[in-house]
Coordinates of C-alpha atoms in Angstrom, one line a residue:
X9 CA -90.5 27.4 -9.6
X10 CA -87.3 29.3 -9.5
X11 CA -86.5 27.7 -6.1
X12 CA -87.0 24.2 -7.6
X13 CA -84.7 25.2 -10.5
X14 CA -82.0 26.2 -8.0
X15 CA -82.2 22.8 -6.1
X16 CA -82.0 20.9 -9.4
X17 CA -79.0 23.0 -10.4
X18 CA -77.2 22.3 -7.1
X19 CA -77.9 18.6 -7.4
X20 CA -76.7 18.6 -11.0
X21 CA -73.6 20.4 -9.9
X22 CA -72.8 17.9 -7.2
X23 CA -73.3 15.0 -9.6
X24 CA -71.1 16.6 -12.2
X25 CA -68.4 17.2 -9.6
X26 CA -68.4 13.5 -8.5
X27 CA -68.2 12.4 -12.1
X28 CA -65.4 14.8 -12.7
X29 CA -63.4 13.5 -9.7
X30 CA -64.0 9.9 -10.7
X31 CA -62.8 10.5 -14.3
X32 CA -59.7 12.4 -13.2
X33 CA -58.5 9.9 -10.6
X34 CA -55.2 8.2 -11.7
X35 CA -54.0 4.8 -10.7
X36 CA -50.4 3.4 -11.4
X37 CA -50.4 0.0 -12.9
X38 CA -48.1 -2.6 -11.1
X39 CA -46.0 -2.9 -14.2
X40 CA -45.4 0.9 -14.5
X41 CA -44.5 1.1 -10.8
X42 CA -41.9 -1.6 -11.2
X43 CA -40.4 0.3 -14.1
X44 CA -40.1 3.4 -12.0
X45 CA -38.5 1.5 -9.2
X46 CA -36.1 -0.1 -11.6
X47 CA -35.0 3.2 -13.0
X48 CA -34.5 4.6 -9.5
X49 CA -32.5 1.6 -8.5
X50 CA -30.2 1.9 -11.6
X51 CA -29.8 5.6 -10.9
X52 CA -28.7 4.9 -7.3
X53 CA -26.3 2.2 -8.5
X54 CA -24.8 4.6 -11.1
X55 CA -24.4 7.3 -8.4
X56 CA -22.7 4.8 -6.0
X57 CA -20.4 3.6 -8.9
X58 CA -19.4 7.2 -9.5
X59 CA -18.7 7.8 -5.8
X60 CA -16.5 4.8 -5.3
X61 CA -14.5 5.2 -8.6
X62 CA -11.2 7.0 -8.3
X63 CA -10.2 9.6 -10.8
X64 CA -7.9 8.5 -13.6
X65 CA -4.2 8.8 -12.7
X66 CA -2.4 11.9 -13.9
X67 CA 0.4 10.2 -15.8
X68 CA 3.8 11.6 -15.4
X69 CA 4.7 13.8 -18.5
X70 CA 1.1 14.1 -19.6
X71 CA -0.5 17.6 -20.1
X72 CA -2.1 17.5 -16.6
X73 CA 0.5 15.3 -14.9
X74 CA 3.7 16.0 -13.0
X75 CA 6.9 16.7 -15.0
X76 CA 9.5 14.1 -15.6
X77 CA 12.8 15.0 -13.8
X78 CA 14.3 11.6 -13.0
X79 CA 16.1 9.0 -15.1
X80 CA 13.7 6.2 -16.0
X81 CA 13.8 2.8 -17.5
X82 CA 11.2 1.3 -19.8
X83 CA 9.9 -2.1 -18.8
X84 CA 8.8 -4.9 -21.1
X85 CA 5.1 -4.0 -20.6
X86 CA 5.7 -0.4 -21.6
X87 CA 5.6 1.1 -18.1
X88 CA 8.5 3.3 -16.8
X89 CA 10.3 3.2 -13.5
X90 CA 12.0 6.3 -12.2
X91 CA 15.2 5.7 -10.1
X92 CA 18.0 7.5 -8.2
X93 CA 21.5 6.3 -7.6
X94 CA 23.5 6.8 -4.3
X95 CA 26.9 5.9 -3.1
X96 CA 29.9 5.0 -5.3
X97 CA 29.5 4.5 -9.0
X98 CA 28.0 1.1 -9.9
X99 CA 30.9 0.2 -12.2
X100 CA 33.4 0.3 -9.3
X101 CA 31.0 -0.9 -6.5
X102 CA 31.8 -4.0 -4.6
X103 CA 28.2 -4.3 -3.3
X104 CA 25.1 -3.3 -5.3
X105 CA 21.8 -2.7 -3.4
X106 CA 18.3 -2.1 -4.7
X107 CA 16.2 -0.3 -2.1
X108 CA 12.4 -0.6 -2.0
X109 CA 10.7 2.3 -0.3
X110 CA 7.8 2.1 2.1
X111 CA 4.3 3.7 2.3
X112 CA 3.9 7.4 1.4
X113 CA 7.5 7.8 0.2
X114 CA 9.7 7.4 -2.9
X115 CA 13.1 7.2 -4.5
X116 CA 14.5 10.1 -2.5
X117 CA 13.4 8.5 0.9
X118 CA 16.2 5.9 1.1
X119 CA 16.2 5.3 4.9
X120 CA 19.5 3.2 4.9
X121 CA 21.3 5.8 2.7
X122 CA 20.0 8.8 4.6
X123 CA 22.2 8.2 7.7
X124 CA 24.8 5.8 6.2
X125 CA 28.2 7.3 6.9
X126 CA 30.4 8.2 4.0
X127 CA 33.2 6.2 5.5
X128 CA 31.2 3.0 5.3
X129 CA 30.1 3.8 1.8
X130 CA 33.7 4.2 0.6
X131 CA 35.2 1.5 2.8
X132 CA 32.8 -1.2 1.5
X133 CA 32.2 0.2 -1.9
X134 CA 28.4 0.5 -1.6
X135 CA 26.2 1.4 -4.5
X136 CA 22.4 1.9 -3.8
X137 CA 19.7 2.4 -6.4
X138 CA 16.3 3.4 -5.2
X139 CA 13.2 3.7 -7.4
X140 CA 9.7 4.9 -7.3
X141 CA 7.4 1.9 -6.9
X142 CA 4.5 1.8 -9.5
X143 CA 2.2 4.9 -9.2
X144 CA 4.6 6.7 -6.8
X145 CA 6.7 9.7 -7.8
X146 CA 7.5 9.5 -11.5
X147 CA 7.0 5.8 -12.1
X148 CA 4.0 4.8 -14.1
X149 CA 1.0 3.1 -12.3
X150 CA 0.4 -0.6 -12.7
X151 CA -3.3 -1.4 -12.4
X152 CA -2.4 -5.1 -12.7
X153 CA 0.1 -4.9 -9.9
X154 CA 0.5 -8.1 -7.8
X155 CA 3.0 -9.4 -5.2
X156 CA 4.8 -11.2 -8.0
X157 CA 5.0 -8.2 -10.4
X158 CA 7.1 -6.3 -7.9
X159 CA 9.8 -8.9 -8.1
X160 CA 9.7 -8.8 -11.9
X161 CA 10.1 -5.0 -11.9
X162 CA 13.1 -5.3 -9.6
X163 CA 14.7 -8.0 -11.9
X164 CA 14.2 -5.8 -15.0
X165 CA 15.6 -2.8 -13.1
X166 CA 18.7 -4.7 -12.2
X167 CA 19.2 -6.1 -15.7
X168 CA 18.8 -2.7 -17.4
X169 CA 21.2 -1.0 -15.0
X170 CA 23.7 -3.8 -15.4
X171 CA 23.9 -4.8 -11.8
X172 CA 25.0 -8.3 -12.6
X173 CA 23.8 -11.7 -11.4
X174 CA 24.1 -10.9 -7.7
X175 CA 22.6 -7.9 -6.0
X176 CA 21.1 -7.1 -2.6
X177 CA 17.6 -6.0 -1.9
X178 CA 16.5 -4.0 1.1
X179 CA 12.8 -3.5 1.5
X180 CA 11.5 -1.2 4.2
X181 CA 8.0 -1.3 5.7
X182 CA 5.4 -2.1 3.0
X183 CA 8.4 -2.4 0.6
X184 CA 9.2 -5.6 2.5
X185 CA 6.5 -7.4 0.4
X186 CA 8.9 -7.0 -2.6
X187 CA 11.6 -8.8 -0.6
X188 CA 9.3 -11.8 0.1
X189 CA 8.4 -11.7 -3.6
X190 CA 12.1 -11.8 -4.6
X191 CA 12.8 -14.7 -2.3
X192 CA 10.0 -16.6 -3.9
X193 CA 10.4 -15.7 -7.6
X194 CA 14.0 -14.7 -8.2
X195 CA 15.9 -16.2 -5.2
X196 CA 19.0 -17.0 -7.3
X197 CA 19.6 -13.3 -8.0
X198 CA 20.0 -11.7 -4.6
X199 CA 21.0 -11.7 -1.0
X200 CA 18.4 -9.8 1.2
X201 CA 17.6 -7.7 4.2
X202 CA 14.0 -7.7 5.1
X203 CA 12.3 -4.9 7.0
X204 CA 8.8 -5.7 8.3
X205 CA 5.8 -6.1 6.1
X206 CA 2.8 -8.4 7.0
X207 CA -0.6 -9.3 5.8
X208 CA -3.2 -10.8 8.2
X209 CA -4.3 -13.5 5.7
X210 CA -1.2 -15.6 5.2
X211 CA -2.6 -19.1 5.2
X212 CA 0.1 -21.0 7.1
X213 CA 0.1 -18.8 10.2
X214 CA -1.8 -20.1 13.3
X215 CA -5.0 -18.3 14.0
X216 CA -3.8 -17.2 17.4
X217 CA -0.8 -15.5 15.9
X218 CA -2.8 -13.7 13.3
X219 CA -5.4 -12.6 15.8
X220 CA -2.8 -11.4 18.3
X221 CA -1.2 -9.2 15.6
X222 CA -4.5 -8.0 14.2
X223 CA -5.9 -7.0 17.6
X224 CA -2.9 -4.8 18.2
X225 CA -4.2 -2.5 15.4
X226 CA -6.8 0.2 16.2
X227 CA -10.4 -0.5 15.4
X228 CA -10.4 1.9 12.5
X229 CA -7.2 0.4 11.0
X230 CA -8.8 -3.1 11.4
X231 CA -11.6 -1.9 9.2
X232 CA -9.3 -0.4 6.6
X233 CA -7.5 -3.8 6.5
X234 CA -10.8 -5.7 6.2
X235 CA -12.0 -3.5 3.4
X236 CA -8.7 -3.8 1.5
X237 CA -8.9 -7.6 1.7
X238 CA -12.7 -8.3 1.3
X239 CA -13.8 -5.4 -0.8
X240 CA -10.9 -3.8 -2.6
X241 CA -13.3 -1.9 -4.9
X242 CA -14.3 0.1 -1.8
X243 CA -10.7 1.1 -0.8
X244 CA -10.7 4.5 -2.6
X245 CA -14.1 5.5 -1.1
X246 CA -13.4 4.2 2.4
X247 CA -10.2 6.3 2.6
X248 CA -11.6 9.5 1.1
X249 CA -15.1 9.7 2.7
X250 CA -15.8 11.3 6.0
X251 CA -18.4 8.9 7.5
X252 CA -15.9 6.4 8.8
X253 CA -12.3 6.9 10.0
X254 CA -9.7 6.2 7.3
X255 CA -6.2 4.7 7.8
X256 CA -4.2 6.2 10.7
X257 CA -1.1 6.4 8.5
X258 CA -3.0 8.1 5.7
X259 CA -4.4 10.6 8.2
X260 CA -1.0 11.2 9.8
X261 CA -2.3 10.2 13.2
X262 CA 0.5 10.4 15.7
X263 CA -1.1 7.8 17.9
X264 CA 0.5 5.1 15.8
X265 CA 4.0 6.4 16.5
X266 CA 6.2 5.1 19.3
X267 CA 8.2 7.5 21.5
X268 CA 11.3 6.8 19.4
X269 CA 9.3 7.4 16.2
X270 CA 8.1 10.8 17.4
X271 CA 11.7 11.8 18.4
X272 CA 13.0 10.8 15.0
X273 CA 10.3 12.5 13.0
X274 CA 10.7 15.7 15.0
X275 CA 14.5 15.6 14.3
X276 CA 14.1 15.0 10.6
X277 CA 11.5 17.7 10.0
X278 CA 13.6 20.2 11.8
X279 CA 16.6 19.6 9.5
X280 CA 17.0 22.1 6.7
X281 CA 18.6 19.6 4.3
X282 CA 15.7 17.0 4.6
X283 CA 14.3 16.1 1.2
X284 CA 10.5 16.2 0.8
X285 CA 9.5 14.4 -2.3
X286 CA 5.9 14.7 -3.7
X287 CA 5.0 11.1 -4.2
X288 CA 1.3 11.0 -4.9
X289 CA 1.0 13.6 -7.7
X290 CA -0.3 11.0 -10.1
X291 CA -3.1 10.2 -7.7
X292 CA -3.5 8.5 -4.4
X293 CA -5.4 5.5 -5.7
X294 CA -2.6 4.1 -7.8
X295 CA 0.0 4.6 -5.1
X296 CA -1.3 4.6 -1.5
X297 CA -4.6 2.7 -2.1
X298 CA -3.0 0.2 -4.5
X299 CA -0.5 -0.6 -1.8
X300 CA -3.3 -1.5 0.6
X301 CA -5.0 -3.6 -2.0
X302 CA -1.9 -5.6 -2.9
X303 CA -0.5 -6.2 0.5
X304 CA -3.8 -7.3 2.1
X305 CA -5.0 -9.1 -1.0
X306 CA -4.6 -12.8 -2.0
X307 CA -0.9 -13.9 -2.0
X308 CA 0.2 -16.9 -4.0
X309 CA 2.4 -17.9 -1.1
X310 CA 3.4 -16.8 2.4
X311 CA 6.8 -16.6 4.0
X312 CA 6.4 -20.0 5.7
X313 CA 6.3 -21.7 2.3
X314 CA 9.9 -20.5 1.5
X315 CA 13.0 -22.7 1.8
X316 CA 16.4 -21.3 2.4
X317 CA 17.5 -19.8 -1.0
X318 CA 21.1 -19.7 0.2
X319 CA 21.8 -23.2 1.5
X320 CA 25.3 -22.9 0.2
X321 CA 25.9 -19.9 2.6
X322 CA 26.6 -17.6 -0.4
X323 CA 23.8 -15.2 0.8
X324 CA 21.8 -14.4 3.9
X325 CA 18.3 -13.1 4.7
X326 CA 18.1 -10.6 7.5
X327 CA 14.9 -9.5 9.2
X328 CA 15.0 -6.4 11.4
X329 CA 12.1 -5.2 13.6
X330 CA 11.7 -2.7 16.5
X331 CA 9.9 -4.2 19.5
X332 CA 7.8 -1.0 20.0
X333 CA 6.6 -0.7 16.4
X334 CA 2.9 0.3 16.5
X335 CA 2.4 0.5 12.7
X336 CA 3.5 -3.1 12.0
X337 CA 3.0 -5.3 15.1
X338 CA 6.1 -7.4 15.8
X339 CA 4.1 -10.6 16.6
X340 CA 4.1 -12.1 13.1
X341 CA 7.8 -11.4 12.3
X342 CA 8.8 -13.0 15.6
X343 CA 6.9 -16.1 14.5
X344 CA 8.5 -16.1 11.1
X345 CA 12.0 -15.9 12.7
X346 CA 11.0 -18.9 15.0
X347 CA 9.8 -21.0 12.1
X348 CA 12.6 -20.1 9.6
X349 CA 15.9 -20.5 11.4
X350 CA 17.9 -19.6 8.3
X351 CA 16.7 -16.0 8.7
X352 CA 19.0 -13.8 10.8
X353 CA 16.6 -12.0 13.1
X354 CA 17.4 -8.7 14.7
X355 CA 15.0 -7.4 17.3
X356 CA 15.7 -3.8 18.2
X357 CA 14.9 -3.0 21.8
X358 CA 12.9 0.2 22.1
X359 CA 12.8 0.6 18.3
X360 CA 9.7 1.9 16.6
X361 CA 8.7 1.8 13.0
X362 CA 11.4 4.3 12.0
X363 CA 14.2 2.6 13.9
X364 CA 16.5 2.5 10.8
X365 CA 16.8 6.3 11.1
X366 CA 18.2 6.1 14.6
X367 CA 21.8 7.1 15.1
X368 CA 24.1 4.3 13.9
X369 CA 21.4 2.0 12.7
X370 CA 22.1 2.3 9.0
X371 CA 25.7 1.4 9.5
X372 CA 24.8 -1.6 11.6
X373 CA 22.2 -2.8 9.0
X374 CA 24.5 -2.4 6.0
X375 CA 27.5 -4.1 7.7
X376 CA 25.3 -7.0 8.9
X377 CA 23.9 -7.5 5.4
X378 CA 27.2 -7.2 3.5
X379 CA 29.9 -8.5 5.7
X380 CA 28.0 -10.4 8.4
X381 CA 29.0 -8.1 11.2
X382 CA 26.7 -8.4 14.2

């Protein structure tokens, strides 16, 4: 009898176990599963958003920002531009020049003034004012910056400094976009020298010219350019992450320097009197990355839309380019010179991107611009 009781007890135990397992099994309803996936998706998107968003700029003069050491003007929209004056005083100057700096530089890095001889400055009566472009140095960032806004900033700077109705503009490297902008929006106010600056989406250029210039860039720089044009919201992440190579210029890659560029940079860095200006203390996004977004973004025009702003021969446009420039391929500027015969084109044999710093070049550039000396 006891044995039967044991068998019954075992059977009862197994039955009880099966019922327990059945009652404790848990099934997710389709609706609940969708909610979990939705929450995960939103979380991933929030994480991605945080990764691709740059930190807020450290405004100059704010508690965590760089100090204010330069004179500044206040623009109509409330922003400030920091500037620096060179040469003879503006009130006695015969020629007044606004200099627009290039990438990763600022108001102290005035290429044409750095090697311009004192004799030329005094002989011609040259006054040069340089300024930190928005987000660089001690100038406030401009999150709404466009190609056109740069011309408006230059016009305000000239007005507030009392430069008069006629002044000259020199734009170097990416600062050249400001020169194109001035020729478009304030052509009656200036005579101009243009240093190279190009975008690979100007609509009036033949496809073969654009492709030839674009293909001279390295693969990694081609991707940087594509991202800046097609997905500007990714520019910060692309140039700060480590999965893909960022801009060669941002990475200080010497492969983009010509032999002349390397010689010039070596000579400059060895000089004890060379000025090193911190230019991205307010943040790289509103300076370096903003440059990439604007130059490779959508322009309202391209150079081939422009007519001669100085048909009365009271001004001239000069375009200079080194034929061994690896940073800005010469192809597109050659084409511009062919299509716009009113531009005085100077192609420097053996010149790299830093050719204006070569011995004697600043004197030649300034004399050609101001007195038409070839």
